[in-house]
Amino acid sequence: MDGVTTAGGVRARARVLAHGDGRGGTVLPVLEGEGPLAVRRTRGSGAEARVMLVGAMSGPLGGDHFTVAAEAARGARLRVGSAAATLALPGQDKTGARYDVRLTVRDDAELHWLPEQLISAQGSDLHVTTRVDLAAGARFLLREEQVLGRSGEEPGRLTSRLTVRIAGRCVLDQELACGPGAPGGWDGPAGLAGHRAVGQLVVVRPEFAADPPAARAFAEGVAIMPLAGPAALVTAVAPDALLLRRLLEEASDMLG
């Protein structure tokens, strides 16, 4: 499939649908992408199917609008990653770019959403929205990592909103805005405190309903917070992407 290029930029979509095969495995009846959003199946492990998003073009650039949807239906075990970091770049269109992610997990299904970092290059303007809809018996892991600027440069404008619903109940709805034009204080002591890498994990496990993780500081710049549903949120800031990844991986291991 090819993306659509308009006067306002590129419009592209990707979609992944995973089903349990009834024998303890996972099949992928829908695996499609267009334009810069190429989708590839890679070697899985056990019952888990693995999918990789492969950027076929630079971007998103100003004016682009990308949409990615992934669904794990009953019995499916799905892991989605990306082959490289996503680099938000300036473009001729000054309206900014959009990147929408829609994730759905049914009962008795599991989805791990583990893309590489999103890098906000100087002069870019990107709005990311991630909406997650989970059934009561779903298992879910999301990792988001955002790096403000490439080495030695100032960041672009980045706005990121994450909404998580479990059984129709909203358990998380937050927005982070950074860079030029963002509300004042984003880089102050109550915000990123001068750090240039920020990330979070959302971990949803049915057993958290009876035994939720305790709220605490896990390490310097890292906090764990139980959510209203059977879920936990980990937030982290770090001076660089390598340290951020290590902190998030340690928190993920601790939460199981």
PDB file of C-alpha atoms in Angstrom:
ATOM      1  CA  MET A   1       0.000   0.000   0.000  1.00  0.00           C
ATOM      2  CA  ASP A   2       1.195   3.513  -0.724  1.00  0.00           C
ATOM      3  CA  GLY A   3       0.807   6.561   1.446  1.00  0.00           C
ATOM      4  CA  VAL A   4      -1.018   9.611   0.176  1.00  0.00           C
ATOM      5  CA  THR A   5       0.982  12.796  -0.370  1.00  0.00           C
ATOM      6  CA  THR A   6      -1.038  16.007  -0.287  1.00  0.00           C
ATOM      7  CA  ALA A   7      -0.194  19.673  -0.279  1.00  0.00           C
ATOM      8  CA  GLY A   8      -0.230  19.442   3.511  1.00  0.00           C
ATOM      9  CA  GLY A   9       2.122  16.456   3.777  1.00  0.00           C
ATOM     10  CA  VAL A  10       1.991  12.656   3.807  1.00  0.00           C
ATOM     11  CA  ARG A  11      -0.993  10.683   5.116  1.00  0.00           C
ATOM     12  CA  ALA A  12      -0.090   7.116   6.045  1.00  0.00           C
ATOM     13  CA  ARG A  13      -1.608   4.293   8.090  1.00  0.00           C
ATOM     14  CA  ALA A  14      -0.477   0.959   9.478  1.00  0.00           C
ATOM     15  CA  ARG A  15      -2.620  -1.756  11.052  1.00  0.00           C
ATOM     16  CA  VAL A  16      -1.828  -4.962  12.929  1.00  0.00           C
ATOM     17  CA  LEU A  17      -4.428  -7.501  14.084  1.00  0.00           C
ATOM     18  CA  ALA A  18      -3.454 -10.568  16.100  1.00  0.00           C
ATOM     19  CA  HIS A  19      -5.658 -13.548  17.013  1.00  0.00           C
ATOM     20  CA  GLY A  20      -5.064 -16.633  19.097  1.00  0.00           C
ATOM     21  CA  ASP A  21      -4.955 -19.691  16.837  1.00  0.00           C
ATOM     22  CA  GLY A  22      -6.702 -22.002  19.338  1.00  0.00           C
ATOM     23  CA  ARG A  23      -3.529 -24.102  19.743  1.00  0.00           C
ATOM     24  CA  GLY A  24      -1.565 -21.786  22.007  1.00  0.00           C
ATOM     25  CA  GLY A  25      -0.090 -19.677  19.217  1.00  0.00           C
ATOM     26  CA  THR A  26      -0.809 -16.309  17.595  1.00  0.00           C
ATOM     27  CA  VAL A  27      -1.698 -15.549  13.983  1.00  0.00           C
ATOM     28  CA  LEU A  28      -1.662 -12.200  12.194  1.00  0.00           C
ATOM     29  CA  PRO A  29      -4.617 -11.996   9.781  1.00  0.00           C
ATOM     30  CA  VAL A  30      -3.988  -8.277   9.218  1.00  0.00           C
ATOM     31  CA  LEU A  31      -0.499  -6.874   8.765  1.00  0.00           C
ATOM     32  CA  GLU A  32      -0.486  -3.816   6.552  1.00  0.00           C
ATOM     33  CA  GLY A  33       1.277  -0.495   6.179  1.00  0.00           C
ATOM     34  CA  GLU A  34       1.604   2.258   3.644  1.00  0.00           C
ATOM     35  CA  GLY A  35       4.125   4.896   2.636  1.00  0.00           C
ATOM     36  CA  PRO A  36       6.607   5.511   5.455  1.00  0.00           C
ATOM     37  CA  LEU A  37       4.911   2.948   7.736  1.00  0.00           C
ATOM     38  CA  ALA A  38       6.182  -0.451   6.660  1.00  0.00           C
ATOM     39  CA  VAL A  39       5.185  -3.420   8.863  1.00  0.00           C
ATOM     40  CA  ARG A  40       7.172  -6.657   9.083  1.00  0.00           C
ATOM     41  CA  ARG A  41       6.684  -9.855  11.030  1.00  0.00           C
ATOM     42  CA  THR A  42       9.819 -11.113  12.778  1.00  0.00           C
ATOM     43  CA  ARG A  43      10.613 -14.371  14.540  1.00  0.00           C
ATOM     44  CA  GLY A  44       8.459 -14.768  17.644  1.00  0.00           C
ATOM     45  CA  SER A  45       8.988 -16.711  20.832  1.00  0.00           C
ATOM     46  CA  GLY A  46       6.585 -19.392  22.031  1.00  0.00           C
ATOM     47  CA  ALA A  47       2.987 -18.181  21.779  1.00  0.00           C
ATOM     48  CA  GLU A  48       4.086 -14.606  21.028  1.00  0.00           C
ATOM     49  CA  ALA A  49       3.983 -13.017  17.573  1.00  0.00           C
ATOM     50  CA  ARG A  50       6.430 -10.174  16.966  1.00  0.00           C
ATOM     51  CA  VAL A  51       5.980  -7.268  14.573  1.00  0.00           C
ATOM     52  CA  MET A  52       8.409  -4.512  13.625  1.00  0.00           C
ATOM     53  CA  LEU A  53       7.572  -1.051  12.307  1.00  0.00           C
ATOM     54  CA  VAL A  54      10.181  -0.082   9.727  1.00  0.00           C
ATOM     55  CA  GLY A  55      10.440   3.560   8.688  1.00  0.00           C
ATOM     56  CA  ALA A  56      10.595   3.662   4.897  1.00  0.00           C
ATOM     57  CA  MET A  57      11.016   7.463   4.749  1.00  0.00           C
ATOM     58  CA  SER A  58      12.232  10.306   6.938  1.00  0.00           C
ATOM     59  CA  GLY A  59       9.708  11.885   9.219  1.00  0.00           C
ATOM     60  CA  PRO A  60       7.225  12.732  10.349  1.00  0.00           C
ATOM     61  CA  LEU A  61       7.772  16.136   8.769  1.00  0.00           C
ATOM     62  CA  GLY A  62       5.631  19.231   9.205  1.00  0.00           C
ATOM     63  CA  GLY A  63       2.188  18.558   7.722  1.00  0.00           C
ATOM     64  CA  ASP A  64       2.453  14.742   7.893  1.00  0.00           C
ATOM     65  CA  HIS A  65      -0.202  12.636   9.630  1.00  0.00           C
ATOM     66  CA  PHE A  66       0.667   9.051  10.568  1.00  0.00           C
ATOM     67  CA  THR A  67      -1.739   6.593  12.220  1.00  0.00           C
ATOM     68  CA  VAL A  68      -0.829   3.188  13.660  1.00  0.00           C
ATOM     69  CA  ALA A  69      -3.413   0.752  15.053  1.00  0.00           C
ATOM     70  CA  ALA A  70      -2.646  -2.564  16.766  1.00  0.00           C
ATOM     71  CA  GLU A  71      -5.164  -4.993  18.254  1.00  0.00           C
ATOM     72  CA  ALA A  72      -4.615  -8.185  20.224  1.00  0.00           C
ATOM     73  CA  ALA A  73      -7.817 -10.253  20.093  1.00  0.00           C
ATOM     74  CA  ARG A  74      -8.699 -13.094  22.461  1.00  0.00           C
ATOM     75  CA  GLY A  75      -5.873 -15.573  22.928  1.00  0.00           C
ATOM     76  CA  ALA A  76      -3.258 -13.431  21.151  1.00  0.00           C
ATOM     77  CA  ARG A  77       0.202 -12.604  22.449  1.00  0.00           C
ATOM     78  CA  LEU A  78       1.646  -9.696  20.446  1.00  0.00           C
ATOM     79  CA  ARG A  79       4.839  -7.656  20.714  1.00  0.00           C
ATOM     80  CA  VAL A  80       5.294  -4.573  18.518  1.00  0.00           C
ATOM     81  CA  GLY A  81       8.601  -2.711  18.238  1.00  0.00           C
ATOM     82  CA  SER A  82      10.337  -0.462  15.727  1.00  0.00           C
ATOM     83  CA  ALA A  83      13.535  -0.917  13.800  1.00  0.00           C
ATOM     84  CA  ALA A  84      14.897   2.553  14.626  1.00  0.00           C
ATOM     85  CA  ALA A  85      14.088   5.757  16.430  1.00  0.00           C
ATOM     86  CA  THR A  86      11.387   8.040  15.062  1.00  0.00           C
ATOM     87  CA  LEU A  87      12.842  11.429  14.140  1.00  0.00           C
ATOM     88  CA  ALA A  88      10.454  14.385  14.060  1.00  0.00           C
ATOM     89  CA  LEU A  89      11.804  16.929  11.570  1.00  0.00           C
ATOM     90  CA  PRO A  90      10.752  20.384  10.376  1.00  0.00           C
ATOM     91  CA  GLY A  91       9.022  20.603   7.027  1.00  0.00           C
ATOM     92  CA  GLN A  92       7.794  23.200   4.577  1.00  0.00           C
ATOM     93  CA  ASP A  93       4.296  22.976   6.082  1.00  0.00           C
ATOM     94  CA  LYS A  94       4.244  24.996   9.304  1.00  0.00           C
ATOM     95  CA  THR A  95       1.075  23.420  10.693  1.00  0.00           C
ATOM     96  CA  GLY A  96       3.051  20.697  12.460  1.00  0.00           C
ATOM     97  CA  ALA A  97       2.825  16.919  12.207  1.00  0.00           C
ATOM     98  CA  ARG A  98       0.578  14.346  13.891  1.00  0.00           C
ATOM     99  CA  TYR A  99       1.262  10.776  14.977  1.00  0.00           C
ATOM    100  CA  ASP A 100      -1.743   8.845  16.301  1.00  0.00           C
ATOM    101  CA  VAL A 101      -1.455   5.437  17.971  1.00  0.00           C
ATOM    102  CA  ARG A 102      -4.513   3.282  18.740  1.00  0.00           C
ATOM    103  CA  LEU A 103      -4.014   0.124  20.814  1.00  0.00           C
ATOM    104  CA  THR A 104      -6.712  -2.412  21.711  1.00  0.00           C
ATOM    105  CA  VAL A 105      -6.367  -5.534  23.868  1.00  0.00           C
ATOM    106  CA  ARG A 106      -9.225  -7.976  24.441  1.00  0.00           C
ATOM    107  CA  ASP A 107      -9.794 -10.421  27.311  1.00  0.00           C
ATOM    108  CA  ASP A 108      -7.244 -13.219  27.549  1.00  0.00           C
ATOM    109  CA  ALA A 109      -4.867 -11.284  25.283  1.00  0.00           C
ATOM    110  CA  GLU A 110      -1.544  -9.518  25.755  1.00  0.00           C
ATOM    111  CA  LEU A 111       0.171  -6.647  23.924  1.00  0.00           C
ATOM    112  CA  HIS A 112       3.652  -5.241  24.451  1.00  0.00           C
ATOM    113  CA  TRP A 113       4.090  -1.885  22.701  1.00  0.00           C
ATOM    114  CA  LEU A 114       7.839  -1.191  22.694  1.00  0.00           C
ATOM    115  CA  PRO A 115       8.902   1.296  19.986  1.00  0.00           C
ATOM    116  CA  GLU A 116      12.311   2.932  19.931  1.00  0.00           C
ATOM    117  CA  GLN A 117      12.785   6.545  21.032  1.00  0.00           C
ATOM    118  CA  LEU A 118      11.020   9.522  19.533  1.00  0.00           C
ATOM    119  CA  ILE A 119      13.534  12.313  18.867  1.00  0.00           C
ATOM    120  CA  SER A 120      12.260  15.890  18.596  1.00  0.00           C
ATOM    121  CA  ALA A 121      14.703  17.682  16.274  1.00  0.00           C
ATOM    122  CA  GLN A 122      15.150  21.429  16.367  1.00  0.00           C
ATOM    123  CA  GLY A 123      12.477  23.258  14.376  1.00  0.00           C
ATOM    124  CA  SER A 124      10.022  20.346  14.372  1.00  0.00           C
ATOM    125  CA  ASP A 125       6.463  20.476  15.713  1.00  0.00           C
ATOM    126  CA  LEU A 126       4.854  17.111  16.474  1.00  0.00           C
ATOM    127  CA  HIS A 127       1.649  16.177  18.294  1.00  0.00           C
ATOM    128  CA  VAL A 128       1.450  12.541  19.409  1.00  0.00           C
ATOM    129  CA  THR A 129      -1.732  10.955  20.743  1.00  0.00           C
ATOM    130  CA  THR A 130      -1.806   7.414  22.119  1.00  0.00           C
ATOM    131  CA  ARG A 131      -5.156   5.885  23.046  1.00  0.00           C
ATOM    132  CA  VAL A 132      -5.284   2.489  24.745  1.00  0.00           C
ATOM    133  CA  ASP A 133      -8.473   0.457  25.258  1.00  0.00           C
ATOM    134  CA  LEU A 134      -8.141  -2.668  27.388  1.00  0.00           C
ATOM    135  CA  ALA A 135     -10.592  -5.361  28.440  1.00  0.00           C
ATOM    136  CA  ALA A 136     -10.795  -6.249  32.123  1.00  0.00           C
ATOM    137  CA  GLY A 137      -8.699  -9.381  31.640  1.00  0.00           C
ATOM    138  CA  ALA A 138      -6.080  -7.881  29.317  1.00  0.00           C
ATOM    139  CA  ARG A 139      -2.336  -7.768  29.897  1.00  0.00           C
ATOM    140  CA  PHE A 140      -0.420  -4.800  28.572  1.00  0.00           C
ATOM    141  CA  LEU A 141       2.987  -3.146  28.582  1.00  0.00           C
ATOM    142  CA  LEU A 142       3.710   0.226  26.966  1.00  0.00           C
ATOM    143  CA  ARG A 143       7.052   1.999  26.845  1.00  0.00           C
ATOM    144  CA  GLU A 144       7.383   5.575  25.637  1.00  0.00           C
ATOM    145  CA  GLU A 145      10.719   7.365  25.350  1.00  0.00           C
ATOM    146  CA  GLN A 146      11.145  10.915  24.104  1.00  0.00           C
ATOM    147  CA  VAL A 147      14.459  12.655  23.468  1.00  0.00           C
ATOM    148  CA  LEU A 148      14.458  16.436  23.193  1.00  0.00           C
ATOM    149  CA  GLY A 149      16.877  17.397  20.444  1.00  0.00           C
ATOM    150  CA  ARG A 150      19.730  15.599  18.760  1.00  0.00           C
ATOM    151  CA  SER A 151      23.227  15.926  20.170  1.00  0.00           C
ATOM    152  CA  GLY A 152      24.121  19.575  20.694  1.00  0.00           C
ATOM    153  CA  GLU A 153      20.832  21.055  19.455  1.00  0.00           C
ATOM    154  CA  GLU A 154      17.738  22.529  21.027  1.00  0.00           C
ATOM    155  CA  PRO A 155      14.502  20.504  20.871  1.00  0.00           C
ATOM    156  CA  GLY A 156      11.538  21.086  18.658  1.00  0.00           C
ATOM    157  CA  ARG A 157       7.983  21.461  19.914  1.00  0.00           C
ATOM    158  CA  LEU A 158       6.596  18.142  21.160  1.00  0.00           C
ATOM    159  CA  THR A 159       3.151  17.502  22.613  1.00  0.00           C
ATOM    160  CA  SER A 160       2.302  13.974  23.718  1.00  0.00           C
ATOM    161  CA  ARG A 161      -1.002  12.762  25.163  1.00  0.00           C
ATOM    162  CA  LEU A 162      -1.610   9.277  26.557  1.00  0.00           C
ATOM    163  CA  THR A 163      -5.047   7.926  27.502  1.00  0.00           C
ATOM    164  CA  VAL A 164      -5.622   4.448  28.966  1.00  0.00           C
ATOM    165  CA  ARG A 165      -9.038   2.868  29.550  1.00  0.00           C
ATOM    166  CA  ILE A 166      -9.667  -0.470  31.240  1.00  0.00           C
ATOM    167  CA  ALA A 167     -13.117  -2.004  30.796  1.00  0.00           C
ATOM    168  CA  GLY A 168     -14.344   1.400  29.634  1.00  0.00           C
ATOM    169  CA  ARG A 169     -12.981   3.226  32.704  1.00  0.00           C
ATOM    170  CA  CYS A 170     -10.350   5.909  32.197  1.00  0.00           C
ATOM    171  CA  VAL A 171      -7.395   5.188  34.490  1.00  0.00           C
ATOM    172  CA  LEU A 172      -4.852   7.561  32.922  1.00  0.00           C
ATOM    173  CA  ASP A 173      -5.148  10.720  30.823  1.00  0.00           C
ATOM    174  CA  GLN A 174      -2.066  12.901  30.727  1.00  0.00           C
ATOM    175  CA  GLU A 175      -0.338  15.316  28.391  1.00  0.00           C
ATOM    176  CA  LEU A 176       3.250  16.484  28.209  1.00  0.00           C
ATOM    177  CA  ALA A 177       4.291  19.550  26.198  1.00  0.00           C
ATOM    178  CA  CYS A 178       7.952  20.464  25.709  1.00  0.00           C
ATOM    179  CA  GLY A 179      10.040  22.810  23.617  1.00  0.00           C
ATOM    180  CA  PRO A 180       9.436  26.241  22.095  1.00  0.00           C
ATOM    181  CA  GLY A 181       5.900  27.489  22.654  1.00  0.00           C
ATOM    182  CA  ALA A 182       5.099  24.929  25.381  1.00  0.00           C
ATOM    183  CA  PRO A 183       3.569  26.222  28.634  1.00  0.00           C
ATOM    184  CA  GLY A 184       6.108  27.799  30.957  1.00  0.00           C
ATOM    185  CA  GLY A 185       7.845  25.590  33.470  1.00  0.00           C
ATOM    186  CA  TRP A 186       8.159  22.476  31.320  1.00  0.00           C
ATOM    187  CA  ASP A 187      11.936  22.521  31.817  1.00  0.00           C
ATOM    188  CA  GLY A 188      11.877  23.750  35.434  1.00  0.00           C
ATOM    189  CA  PRO A 189      12.201  21.898  38.755  1.00  0.00           C
ATOM    190  CA  ALA A 190       8.568  20.716  38.608  1.00  0.00           C
ATOM    191  CA  GLY A 191       9.016  19.511  35.024  1.00  0.00           C
ATOM    192  CA  LEU A 192      12.030  17.931  33.368  1.00  0.00           C
ATOM    193  CA  ALA A 193      14.523  19.828  35.559  1.00  0.00           C
ATOM    194  CA  GLY A 194      16.960  20.280  32.690  1.00  0.00           C
ATOM    195  CA  HIS A 195      16.876  16.655  31.526  1.00  0.00           C
ATOM    196  CA  ARG A 196      16.560  15.919  27.823  1.00  0.00           C
ATOM    197  CA  ALA A 197      15.169  12.376  27.939  1.00  0.00           C
ATOM    198  CA  VAL A 198      11.773  11.527  29.410  1.00  0.00           C
ATOM    199  CA  GLY A 199       9.861   8.278  29.382  1.00  0.00           C
ATOM    200  CA  GLN A 200       7.205   6.161  30.959  1.00  0.00           C
ATOM    201  CA  LEU A 201       5.912   2.639  31.303  1.00  0.00           C
ATOM    202  CA  VAL A 202       2.333   1.551  31.689  1.00  0.00           C
ATOM    203  CA  VAL A 203       2.010  -1.994  33.054  1.00  0.00           C
ATOM    204  CA  VAL A 204      -1.412  -3.651  33.272  1.00  0.00           C
ATOM    205  CA  ARG A 205      -1.774  -7.047  34.951  1.00  0.00           C
ATOM    206  CA  PRO A 206      -5.053  -8.444  36.367  1.00  0.00           C
ATOM    207  CA  GLU A 207      -3.260  -9.517  39.557  1.00  0.00           C
ATOM    208  CA  PHE A 208      -2.525  -5.856  40.360  1.00  0.00           C
ATOM    209  CA  ALA A 209      -6.203  -5.530  41.335  1.00  0.00           C
ATOM    210  CA  ALA A 210      -5.537  -7.534  44.501  1.00  0.00           C
ATOM    211  CA  ASP A 211      -1.864  -6.650  44.983  1.00  0.00           C
ATOM    212  CA  PRO A 212      -1.040  -3.245  43.460  1.00  0.00           C
ATOM    213  CA  PRO A 213       2.559  -1.991  43.414  1.00  0.00           C
ATOM    214  CA  ALA A 214       3.403   0.512  46.135  1.00  0.00           C
ATOM    215  CA  ALA A 215       3.941   4.148  45.185  1.00  0.00           C
ATOM    216  CA  ARG A 216       7.609   4.990  45.580  1.00  0.00           C
ATOM    217  CA  ALA A 217      10.724   6.479  44.068  1.00  0.00           C
ATOM    218  CA  PHE A 218      12.502   3.647  42.328  1.00  0.00           C
ATOM    219  CA  ALA A 219      15.758   5.486  41.555  1.00  0.00           C
ATOM    220  CA  GLU A 220      16.859   9.070  41.042  1.00  0.00           C
ATOM    221  CA  GLY A 221      14.436  10.562  38.522  1.00  0.00           C
ATOM    222  CA  VAL A 222      12.140   7.499  38.509  1.00  0.00           C
ATOM    223  CA  ALA A 223       8.782   7.074  40.251  1.00  0.00           C
ATOM    224  CA  ILE A 224       6.282   4.218  40.379  1.00  0.00           C
ATOM    225  CA  MET A 225       2.604   4.999  40.893  1.00  0.00           C
ATOM    226  CA  PRO A 226      -0.322   2.544  41.075  1.00  0.00           C
ATOM    227  CA  LEU A 227      -3.306   3.522  38.926  1.00  0.00           C
ATOM    228  CA  ALA A 228      -6.978   3.152  39.744  1.00  0.00           C
ATOM    229  CA  GLY A 229      -7.295  -0.026  37.647  1.00  0.00           C
ATOM    230  CA  PRO A 230      -5.051  -3.131  37.813  1.00  0.00           C
ATOM    231  CA  ALA A 231      -2.203  -1.012  36.461  1.00  0.00           C
ATOM    232  CA  ALA A 232       0.943   0.881  37.347  1.00  0.00           C
ATOM    233  CA  LEU A 233       2.664   3.911  35.837  1.00  0.00           C
ATOM    234  CA  VAL A 234       6.413   4.445  35.821  1.00  0.00           C
ATOM    235  CA  THR A 235       7.752   7.872  34.891  1.00  0.00           C
ATOM    236  CA  ALA A 236      11.417   8.702  34.418  1.00  0.00           C
ATOM    237  CA  VAL A 237      13.709  11.540  33.391  1.00  0.00           C
ATOM    238  CA  ALA A 238      17.379  11.212  32.514  1.00  0.00           C
ATOM    239  CA  PRO A 239      20.157  13.225  30.884  1.00  0.00           C
ATOM    240  CA  ASP A 240      20.319  10.891  27.860  1.00  0.00           C
ATOM    241  CA  ALA A 241      18.473   8.103  26.074  1.00  0.00           C
ATOM    242  CA  LEU A 242      20.811   5.301  27.163  1.00  0.00           C
ATOM    243  CA  LEU A 243      20.295   5.938  30.864  1.00  0.00           C
ATOM    244  CA  LEU A 244      16.569   6.410  30.363  1.00  0.00           C
ATOM    245  CA  ARG A 245      16.280   2.985  28.689  1.00  0.00           C
ATOM    246  CA  ARG A 246      18.227   1.309  31.482  1.00  0.00           C
ATOM    247  CA  LEU A 247      16.040   2.859  34.180  1.00  0.00           C
ATOM    248  CA  LEU A 248      12.832   1.849  32.432  1.00  0.00           C
ATOM    249  CA  GLU A 249      14.057  -1.701  31.834  1.00  0.00           C
ATOM    250  CA  GLU A 250      14.958  -2.069  35.516  1.00  0.00           C
ATOM    251  CA  ALA A 251      11.516  -0.815  36.543  1.00  0.00           C
ATOM    252  CA  SER A 252       9.855  -3.177  34.062  1.00  0.00           C
ATOM    253  CA  ASP A 253      11.776  -6.165  35.443  1.00  0.00           C
ATOM    254  CA  MET A 254      10.779  -5.215  38.966  1.00  0.00           C
ATOM    255  CA  LEU A 255       7.088  -5.044  38.043  1.00  0.00           C
ATOM    256  CA  GLY A 256       7.247  -8.390  36.288  1.00  0.00           C
TER     257      GLY A 256
END
